[in-house]
Amino acid sequence: SQKIEQNSEALNIQEGKTATLTCNYTNYSPAYLQWYRQDPGRGPVFLLLIRENEKEKRKERLKVTFDTTLKQSLFHITASQPADSATYLCAPGGSARQLTFGSGTQLTVLP
Amino acid sequence: EAGVTQFPSHSVIEKGQTVTLRCDPISGHDNLYWYRRVMGKEIKFLLHFVKESKQDESGMPNNRFLAERTGGTYSTLKVQPAELEDSGVYFCASSQARGNGYTFGSGTRLTVV
């Protein structure tokens, strides 16, 4: 069955550093992969989408890579700020419109 | 633009009762999705509407769950009768075109006691 793993449930980093979150998937060949941010008591907020034919996508301080050989996506936040603290979810998607979510990584940026 | 609106934000009902959740998607978004997160688990897909038609309902747990989308606008998700394991947060999301990312509502937290 399809399986999505996100690195460590919690990640703490110092303000100003780069946070790197990992999403690995197995038994799956997604056509694209989305990353979302979720704050407590709120719904996920869409951040970035990267397609299988794209190696890298950037948006302001965010960068996503997608390696279909390794079956892995990396999500980077550069110059991290305390306001970046949240749970980040990866969600591969395919020909069906539905998304499959990982369990998320809770990021805490320490001032 | 207004976001995806879900009502109610919280609902506490007794086992065996009926509950109806409502979702108002972003105006003009043809695609509407329902997802659910039960305690300690990942967010799971329930079903997908394109306008008023059910495109995919493979994630619906059982026939106690009924979703409708009247006129291709708002959607309702009814649970009848509710069971304890139905407790969780139900999210609605909408999108216009493939590849644009989904806009989620804040969810309805359902507690069945």
Coordinates of C-alpha atoms in Angstrom, one line a residue:
Chain A
S1 CA 0.0 0.0 0.0
Q2 CA 1.1 3.6 -0.4
K3 CA 3.2 4.9 2.4
I4 CA 4.4 8.5 3.1
E5 CA 7.0 9.2 5.7
Q6 CA 8.0 12.6 7.0
N7 CA 11.2 13.0 9.0
S8 CA 10.9 13.1 12.7
E9 CA 7.7 14.2 14.2
A10 CA 9.3 17.4 15.6
L11 CA 12.2 19.5 14.4
N12 CA 13.7 22.4 16.4
I13 CA 16.1 24.9 14.8
Q14 CA 17.6 28.3 15.7
E15 CA 16.2 31.4 14.1
G16 CA 18.1 32.4 11.0
K17 CA 19.1 28.8 10.1
T18 CA 17.7 26.7 7.2
A19 CA 15.1 24.2 8.1
T20 CA 15.1 21.0 5.9
L21 CA 12.1 18.7 6.0
T22 CA 12.0 15.3 4.3
C23 CA 9.1 13.5 2.7
N24 CA 9.7 9.9 1.5
Y25 CA 7.1 7.8 -0.3
T26 CA 6.9 4.2 -1.3
N27 CA 4.6 2.1 -3.5
Y28 CA 3.7 5.3 -5.2
S29 CA 4.5 7.2 -8.4
P30 CA 2.9 10.7 -7.9
A31 CA 2.6 13.1 -10.8
Y32 CA 3.1 16.0 -8.4
L33 CA 3.7 16.7 -4.8
Q34 CA 2.3 19.5 -2.7
W35 CA 3.5 21.0 0.6
Y36 CA 1.1 22.5 3.2
R37 CA 1.5 24.4 6.4
Q38 CA -0.9 23.8 9.3
D39 CA -1.3 25.8 12.4
P40 CA -3.2 24.5 15.5
G41 CA -6.9 24.6 15.0
R42 CA -6.7 25.6 11.4
G43 CA -6.9 23.8 8.1
P44 CA -3.8 23.2 5.9
V45 CA -2.6 26.1 3.9
F46 CA -1.1 25.4 0.5
L47 CA 2.5 26.5 0.0
L48 CA 4.1 24.9 -3.1
L49 CA 3.4 22.3 -5.8
I50 CA 6.2 20.6 -7.7
R51 CA 5.6 18.3 -10.6
E52 CA 7.4 15.1 -11.5
N53 CA 9.3 16.7 -14.3
E54 CA 10.5 19.5 -12.1
K55 CA 13.6 19.2 -10.0
E56 CA 13.2 22.3 -7.9
K57 CA 10.7 25.0 -7.2
R58 CA 11.2 28.2 -5.2
K59 CA 8.9 30.8 -3.6
E60 CA 10.4 33.5 -1.5
R61 CA 12.3 31.8 1.4
L62 CA 10.9 28.3 0.5
K63 CA 12.4 25.7 -1.8
V64 CA 11.2 22.3 -2.7
T65 CA 13.0 19.5 -4.5
F66 CA 11.5 16.4 -6.0
D67 CA 13.6 13.3 -6.7
T68 CA 11.5 10.6 -8.4
T69 CA 14.4 8.2 -8.3
L70 CA 14.9 8.4 -4.6
K71 CA 11.1 8.8 -4.1
Q72 CA 11.8 11.8 -2.0
S73 CA 11.0 15.5 -1.6
L74 CA 12.9 18.0 0.5
F75 CA 11.3 21.2 1.8
H76 CA 13.7 24.0 2.8
I77 CA 12.9 27.2 4.7
T78 CA 15.9 29.6 4.6
A79 CA 16.5 32.4 7.1
S80 CA 13.9 30.8 9.4
Q81 CA 11.8 32.9 11.7
P82 CA 9.7 32.0 14.8
A83 CA 6.6 32.8 12.7
D84 CA 7.6 29.8 10.5
S85 CA 6.8 27.5 13.5
A86 CA 4.0 25.1 12.4
T87 CA 3.3 21.6 11.2
Y88 CA 4.3 21.0 7.6
L89 CA 2.6 18.4 5.6
C90 CA 3.6 16.8 2.3
A91 CA 0.9 15.5 0.0
P92 CA 1.8 13.5 -3.2
G93 CA -0.9 13.5 -5.8
G94 CA -1.6 11.5 -9.0
S95 CA -4.1 11.2 -11.8
A96 CA -6.8 11.0 -9.2
R97 CA -7.4 14.4 -7.8
Q98 CA -7.2 13.2 -4.2
L99 CA -4.2 13.9 -2.1
T100 CA -2.5 11.5 0.3
F101 CA -1.1 13.3 3.3
G102 CA 1.9 12.5 5.4
S103 CA 1.7 12.7 9.2
G104 CA 3.5 16.0 9.2
T105 CA 6.6 17.5 10.8
Q106 CA 6.2 20.0 13.6
L107 CA 8.8 22.7 13.1
T108 CA 9.7 25.0 16.0
V109 CA 12.0 27.9 15.2
L110 CA 13.7 29.1 18.4
P111 CA 14.4 32.9 18.8
Chain B
E1 CA -11.7 36.5 -2.0
A2 CA -13.6 34.7 0.8
G3 CA -12.1 31.4 1.8
V4 CA -13.6 28.0 2.3
T5 CA -16.2 28.2 5.1
Q6 CA -17.2 25.3 7.3
F7 CA -20.0 25.1 9.8
P8 CA -20.2 24.3 12.6
S9 CA -16.7 24.7 13.9
H10 CA -17.4 22.2 16.7
S11 CA -20.1 19.6 17.3
V12 CA -20.6 17.3 20.2
I13 CA -23.3 14.6 19.7
E14 CA -24.3 11.4 21.3
K15 CA -23.7 8.0 19.7
G16 CA -26.6 7.2 17.4
Q17 CA -27.5 10.8 16.7
T18 CA -27.3 12.5 13.3
V19 CA -25.0 15.3 12.4
T20 CA -24.7 17.4 9.2
L21 CA -21.6 19.3 8.4
R22 CA -21.6 22.1 5.8
C23 CA -19.0 23.5 3.5
D24 CA -19.1 26.6 1.4
P25 CA -16.3 26.5 -1.1
I26 CA -14.7 29.4 -2.8
S27 CA -17.1 30.8 -5.4
G28 CA -16.3 29.4 -8.8
H29 CA -14.4 26.4 -7.6
D30 CA -15.8 23.4 -9.3
N31 CA -13.8 20.9 -7.3
L32 CA -14.8 20.2 -3.7
Y33 CA -13.2 17.7 -1.4
W34 CA -13.9 16.3 2.0
Y35 CA -11.0 15.0 4.2
R36 CA -10.9 13.8 7.8
R37 CA -8.3 13.5 10.5
V38 CA -9.0 11.1 13.3
M39 CA -7.0 11.3 16.5
G40 CA -3.3 10.6 15.9
K41 CA -3.7 9.7 12.3
E42 CA -3.0 11.4 9.0
I43 CA -5.5 13.5 7.1
K44 CA -7.5 11.1 4.9
F45 CA -9.4 11.6 1.7
L46 CA -13.2 11.0 1.9
L47 CA -14.6 12.2 -1.4
H48 CA -14.4 14.6 -4.3
F49 CA -17.1 16.5 -6.2
V50 CA -16.8 18.1 -9.5
K51 CA -19.6 20.6 -9.6
E52 CA -22.6 18.6 -8.3
S53 CA -21.3 15.2 -9.4
K54 CA -19.4 12.8 -7.1
Q55 CA -16.1 12.1 -8.9
D56 CA -14.6 9.8 -6.4
E57 CA -16.1 8.6 -3.1
S58 CA -13.6 5.8 -2.5
G59 CA -12.6 7.2 0.9
M60 CA -16.0 7.2 2.4
P61 CA -15.8 4.8 5.4
N62 CA -19.3 3.3 5.2
N63 CA -22.9 3.9 4.2
R64 CA -23.5 5.9 7.4
F65 CA -21.8 8.8 5.6
L66 CA -23.7 10.7 2.9
A67 CA -22.4 13.7 1.0
E68 CA -24.3 16.0 -1.3
R69 CA -23.5 19.1 -3.3
T70 CA -26.7 20.8 -4.3
G71 CA -26.4 22.8 -7.5
G72 CA -22.7 22.5 -7.4
T73 CA -22.3 25.1 -4.7
Y74 CA -22.2 24.3 -1.0
S75 CA -21.8 20.7 0.2
T76 CA -23.1 18.8 3.2
L77 CA -21.7 15.7 4.8
K78 CA -24.2 13.8 7.0
V79 CA -23.3 11.1 9.5
Q80 CA -26.2 8.9 10.5
P81 CA -26.1 7.3 12.9
A82 CA -22.9 8.6 14.4
E83 CA -20.5 6.2 16.1
L84 CA -17.6 6.9 18.5
E85 CA -15.0 6.2 15.9
D86 CA -16.4 9.0 13.7
S87 CA -14.9 11.6 16.1
G88 CA -12.2 13.7 14.4
V89 CA -11.7 16.9 12.4
Y90 CA -13.5 17.0 9.1
F91 CA -11.9 19.3 6.5
C92 CA -13.4 20.6 3.3
A93 CA -11.2 22.0 0.5
S94 CA -11.9 23.4 -2.9
S95 CA -9.8 24.1 -6.0
Q96 CA -10.5 25.4 -9.5
A97 CA -7.9 23.8 -11.7
R98 CA -5.5 20.9 -11.3
G99 CA -2.2 22.0 -10.0
N100 CA -3.3 25.1 -8.2
G101 CA -3.2 23.6 -4.7
Y102 CA -6.3 23.3 -2.5
T103 CA -7.8 25.9 -0.2
F104 CA -8.9 24.3 3.0
G105 CA -11.5 25.4 5.5
S106 CA -10.7 25.5 9.2
G107 CA -12.5 22.2 9.7
T108 CA -15.3 20.9 11.9
R109 CA -14.3 19.2 15.1
L110 CA -16.8 16.4 15.7
T111 CA -16.9 14.6 19.0
V112 CA -19.2 11.6 19.4
V113 CA -19.8 10.6 23.0

